[in-house]
Each structure stands twice: as C-alpha cells, then as structure tokens.
C-alpha cells in the first residue's frame, strides 16, 4: 500500500502503545480499514507519554496527539480501564498503575481482590471502558467510546487476554474475559465497541474537507 497517497484516507496508522496485548486487539479490530498498523516499537525514540488526564478521553487525546506530532502520521490511542462501582469507579484511569508505577497485571489484580475482599458478589458490578482517539497531522481528531458491563470475580480464571481480564466476569457469556477466545472477546468488549464505532465513522471523517 502506498503511504504517500492523499491524506484523505490514511494508509498507515501508528498505535500509541507498546502493550502487545493492546496492539494485537487493535490491529485485528482495525483490519476492515485496510491500513498498515504499526506500534511504538517502530519508533524507539518516542519515550513514555505521561497520562496526566482526569478522564479516559483526555488521556487518549494526550497520547494520540503526542505520537502524531512525533511521527507525522495518523496516530490512534486507546485509554481504557476498569471502573468498579463498590470502589466509586476505581481503579478507573489509574487501572494500569493501580498497584503502583510499572505494576504487573498480577499485582494490580491482587490489589483489586484485596480491596473487594468483603464485598459480596451482588455488589461487585463493574465495567470496562475504552475511549479511542485518532489524531491526524492536519489537526483533525476522531473519537469513539465503548463499555462492557460485568462483575469482578472472586478469583482469577482463564489464560487469555491481559490486564484485569482474568477477574472480569461477563454474566451473559458465563465466563471471564480471559476465558473467551480473541474473536469472542472482540465481539463484546469495550475496545471492540469503541473500535467498531471508529471504523464505521472513519472513511467519511477523513474525506471531509
């Protein structure tokens, strides 16, 4: 695919993440666009982008704009997290660093289970939220949001996915996110819904003048 064609329909998109789990999911969900998808591993000079926003939208915008400015290419950023009702929406935008900076998935999951140790199943309702933002060199931005309702399980289950997937129980599926196949997860997940909305709006958005 020729990357030099008119910017009305971007030929290449940079994903503003080094998270391999996110890259796999986002690449699969962007497949209908027929664009070349690369991650930040292709741009080693781009350092960590501070997520200083108070909302998922603010953080996604910060990342998309920073990577777009650094590469000169359309950049797509996802900011997502788990919002637990019994914890007043926590860990929320701090999901990736709930147990501290550079915390492992296991550490974050352990802290979440400890915080909910005395909370009954009926009160462990939660949702995954994802906001995706595509930023273009001409200043245009396209944003979309998705949510996935569920409950926090009492113990991890499943080998797939990443992050809080082993603890996120989907009552409709009767499984945790980590027990679903990638295709099953993408069909119902917060990120899948956000990307579906973005993909639907994509052609008309970039062709607008």
Short mmCIF file of C-alpha atoms in Angstrom, two decimals:
data_model
loop_
_atom_site.label_atom_id
_atom_site.label_comp_id
_atom_site.label_asym_id
_atom_site.label_seq_id
_atom_site.Cartn_x
_atom_site.Cartn_y
_atom_site.Cartn_z
CA UNK A 1 0.00 0.00 0.00
CA UNK A 2 1.40 3.41 -0.96
CA UNK A 3 1.88 5.52 2.18
CA UNK A 4 2.23 8.70 0.08
CA UNK A 5 -1.34 8.75 -1.21
CA UNK A 6 -3.75 11.54 -0.31
CA UNK A 7 -4.20 12.00 3.45
CA UNK A 8 -7.97 11.87 2.95
CA UNK A 9 -7.72 8.11 3.61
CA UNK A 10 -4.68 7.36 5.81
CA UNK A 11 -2.65 4.38 4.60
CA UNK A 12 -0.71 3.88 7.82
CA UNK A 13 -1.76 4.26 11.44
CA UNK A 14 0.56 4.34 14.44
CA UNK A 15 -0.86 2.79 17.60
CA UNK A 16 0.25 4.88 20.57
CA UNK A 17 1.17 1.91 22.74
CA UNK A 18 3.87 -0.67 23.41
CA UNK A 19 1.39 -3.00 25.10
CA UNK A 20 1.48 -6.11 22.91
CA UNK A 21 -1.95 -7.24 24.08
CA UNK A 22 -3.50 -3.95 23.00
CA UNK A 23 -1.60 -3.99 19.71
CA UNK A 24 -2.95 -7.45 18.86
CA UNK A 25 -6.53 -6.46 19.70
CA UNK A 26 -6.42 -3.08 17.97
CA UNK A 27 -4.77 -4.48 14.84
CA UNK A 28 -7.49 -7.12 14.49
CA UNK A 29 -10.26 -4.59 15.05
CA UNK A 30 -8.77 -2.13 12.52
CA UNK A 31 -8.42 -4.82 9.83
CA UNK A 32 -11.59 -3.70 7.96
CA UNK A 33 -9.90 -0.37 7.18
CA UNK A 34 -7.12 -1.99 5.16
CA UNK A 35 -4.47 0.24 6.73
CA UNK A 36 -0.94 -0.70 7.73
CA UNK A 37 -0.81 -0.75 11.53
CA UNK A 38 2.42 -0.23 13.48
CA UNK A 39 3.15 0.25 17.17
CA UNK A 40 5.64 2.35 19.08
CA UNK A 41 8.29 -0.38 18.78
CA UNK A 42 8.82 1.07 15.28
CA UNK A 43 9.59 4.46 16.86
CA UNK A 44 12.11 3.80 19.67
CA UNK A 45 12.88 7.50 20.09
CA UNK A 46 9.39 8.19 21.42
CA UNK A 47 9.53 8.00 25.20
CA UNK A 48 6.79 7.36 27.72
CA UNK A 49 3.86 9.74 27.38
CA UNK A 50 2.59 10.90 30.79
CA UNK A 51 -1.09 10.12 31.28
CA UNK A 52 -1.98 13.23 33.25
CA UNK A 53 -5.63 13.49 32.24
CA UNK A 54 -8.54 13.02 34.61
CA UNK A 55 -10.62 11.08 32.08
CA UNK A 56 -10.08 8.32 29.54
CA UNK A 57 -10.78 10.82 26.74
CA UNK A 58 -8.16 13.27 27.99
CA UNK A 59 -5.50 10.57 28.24
CA UNK A 60 -6.31 9.11 24.82
CA UNK A 61 -6.06 12.58 23.30
CA UNK A 62 -2.73 13.28 25.01
CA UNK A 63 -1.22 10.07 23.64
CA UNK A 64 -2.67 10.37 20.13
CA UNK A 65 -1.55 13.98 19.73
CA UNK A 66 1.96 13.33 21.07
CA UNK A 67 2.59 10.37 18.76
CA UNK A 68 1.08 12.14 15.76
CA UNK A 69 3.35 15.13 16.37
CA UNK A 70 6.42 12.90 16.74
CA UNK A 71 5.76 10.77 13.64
CA UNK A 72 3.81 13.00 11.27
CA UNK A 73 1.38 10.11 10.80
CA UNK A 74 -2.19 9.47 11.87
CA UNK A 75 -1.97 8.10 15.41
CA UNK A 76 -4.55 6.09 17.28
CA UNK A 77 -4.55 5.92 21.06
CA UNK A 78 -6.72 3.92 23.40
CA UNK A 79 -7.17 4.73 27.04
CA UNK A 80 -9.15 2.19 28.94
CA UNK A 81 -9.69 0.83 32.38
CA UNK A 82 -11.89 -0.98 34.84
CA UNK A 83 -14.45 1.02 36.82
CA UNK A 84 -15.78 -0.79 39.91
CA UNK A 85 -19.00 0.55 41.43
CA UNK A 86 -18.16 -0.53 45.00
CA UNK A 87 -14.88 1.43 44.73
CA UNK A 88 -16.53 4.63 43.45
CA UNK A 89 -15.26 3.98 39.94
CA UNK A 90 -11.71 2.98 40.86
CA UNK A 91 -9.26 1.98 39.55
CA UNK A 92 -10.55 3.91 36.51
CA UNK A 93 -7.88 5.96 34.72
CA UNK A 94 -5.31 4.51 37.14
CA UNK A 95 -6.07 0.91 36.14
CA UNK A 96 -2.64 0.19 34.65
CA UNK A 97 -0.84 1.58 37.71
CA UNK A 98 -3.34 0.68 40.43
CA UNK A 99 -0.67 -1.11 42.47
CA UNK A 100 2.00 1.49 41.62
CA UNK A 101 4.01 2.70 38.64
CA UNK A 102 5.04 -0.15 36.33
CA UNK A 103 2.93 -2.59 38.37
CA UNK A 104 2.40 -6.02 36.85
CA UNK A 105 -1.04 -7.30 35.89
CA UNK A 106 -0.79 -9.79 38.76
CA UNK A 107 -0.06 -7.01 41.26
CA UNK A 108 -2.97 -4.90 40.04
CA UNK A 109 -5.31 -7.88 40.19
CA UNK A 110 -4.15 -8.76 43.70
CA UNK A 111 -4.78 -5.21 44.92
CA UNK A 112 -8.26 -5.21 43.38
CA UNK A 113 -9.16 -8.50 45.06
CA UNK A 114 -7.90 -7.19 48.39
CA UNK A 115 -9.98 -4.02 48.02
CA UNK A 116 -13.10 -6.12 47.37
CA UNK A 117 -12.38 -8.83 49.94
CA UNK A 118 -15.54 -8.14 51.95
CA UNK A 119 -17.79 -7.09 49.06
CA UNK A 120 -20.45 -9.68 48.09
CA UNK A 121 -20.85 -10.84 44.50
CA UNK A 122 -24.08 -8.88 44.11
CA UNK A 123 -22.20 -5.63 44.77
CA UNK A 124 -19.13 -6.35 42.62
CA UNK A 125 -20.59 -4.78 39.48
CA UNK A 126 -18.12 -3.09 37.17
CA UNK A 127 -17.46 -2.12 33.60
CA UNK A 128 -14.53 -1.88 31.27
CA UNK A 129 -14.46 1.50 29.48
CA UNK A 130 -12.43 2.30 26.38
CA UNK A 131 -12.01 5.61 24.58
CA UNK A 132 -10.11 5.65 21.29
CA UNK A 133 -8.86 8.80 19.59
CA UNK A 134 -7.33 9.09 16.12
CA UNK A 135 -5.30 12.27 15.58
CA UNK A 136 -4.16 13.47 12.15
CA UNK A 137 -1.28 15.79 11.20
CA UNK A 138 -3.83 18.34 9.95
CA UNK A 139 -5.30 18.68 13.46
CA UNK A 140 -8.40 16.58 12.86
CA UNK A 141 -9.43 14.12 15.57
CA UNK A 142 -11.93 11.29 15.66
CA UNK A 143 -13.04 9.80 18.99
CA UNK A 144 -15.25 6.88 19.99
CA UNK A 145 -16.17 5.15 23.25
CA UNK A 146 -17.32 1.71 24.32
CA UNK A 147 -18.24 -0.02 27.59
CA UNK A 148 -18.53 -3.66 28.71
CA UNK A 149 -20.62 -4.47 31.78
CA UNK A 150 -19.68 -7.26 34.16
CA UNK A 151 -18.69 -8.26 37.69
CA UNK A 152 -15.38 -8.71 39.46
CA UNK A 153 -14.84 -12.42 40.10
CA UNK A 154 -13.60 -13.65 43.47
CA UNK A 155 -10.51 -15.25 41.93
CA UNK A 156 -8.71 -15.13 38.56
CA UNK A 157 -9.79 -17.56 35.85
CA UNK A 158 -8.56 -18.06 32.29
CA UNK A 159 -5.27 -17.84 30.44
CA UNK A 160 -6.11 -15.39 27.66
CA UNK A 161 -6.18 -11.61 27.42
CA UNK A 162 -4.26 -9.28 29.67
CA UNK A 163 -4.78 -6.76 32.46
CA UNK A 164 -7.89 -7.42 34.53
CA UNK A 165 -9.31 -9.95 32.05
CA UNK A 166 -8.96 -12.94 34.45
CA UNK A 167 -11.10 -11.11 37.02
CA UNK A 168 -13.71 -9.59 34.71
CA UNK A 169 -16.73 -11.91 34.62
CA UNK A 170 -19.27 -11.41 31.84
CA UNK A 171 -22.65 -12.73 33.12
CA UNK A 172 -24.01 -13.06 29.58
CA UNK A 173 -21.12 -15.23 28.42
CA UNK A 174 -20.80 -17.01 31.76
CA UNK A 175 -17.02 -16.63 31.51
CA UNK A 176 -14.26 -14.22 32.39
CA UNK A 177 -12.73 -12.12 29.63
CA UNK A 178 -9.61 -14.28 29.91
CA UNK A 179 -11.66 -17.41 29.15
CA UNK A 180 -13.07 -16.04 25.90
CA UNK A 181 -11.36 -16.57 22.55
CA UNK A 182 -9.89 -13.40 20.99
CA UNK A 183 -12.77 -13.32 18.50
CA UNK A 184 -15.39 -13.74 21.24
CA UNK A 185 -13.77 -11.02 23.31
CA UNK A 186 -13.52 -8.55 20.42
CA UNK A 187 -17.20 -9.11 19.58
CA UNK A 188 -18.38 -7.94 23.01
CA UNK A 189 -15.58 -5.93 24.60
CA UNK A 190 -15.37 -2.23 25.40
CA UNK A 191 -12.46 -1.87 22.98
CA UNK A 192 -14.32 -3.81 20.30
CA UNK A 193 -17.33 -1.49 20.59
CA UNK A 194 -15.20 1.66 20.54
CA UNK A 195 -13.22 0.48 17.50
CA UNK A 196 -16.39 -0.60 15.67
CA UNK A 197 -17.78 2.93 16.08
CA UNK A 198 -14.48 4.45 14.95
CA UNK A 199 -14.21 2.11 11.94
CA UNK A 200 -17.78 2.98 10.88
CA UNK A 201 -17.04 6.72 11.00
CA UNK A 202 -13.52 6.50 9.57
CA UNK A 203 -13.99 6.81 5.76
CA UNK A 204 -16.40 9.73 5.83
CA UNK A 205 -14.46 11.53 8.55
CA UNK A 206 -11.13 11.68 6.71
CA UNK A 207 -12.76 12.54 3.39
CA UNK A 208 -14.41 15.61 4.91
CA UNK A 209 -12.81 18.91 3.98
#
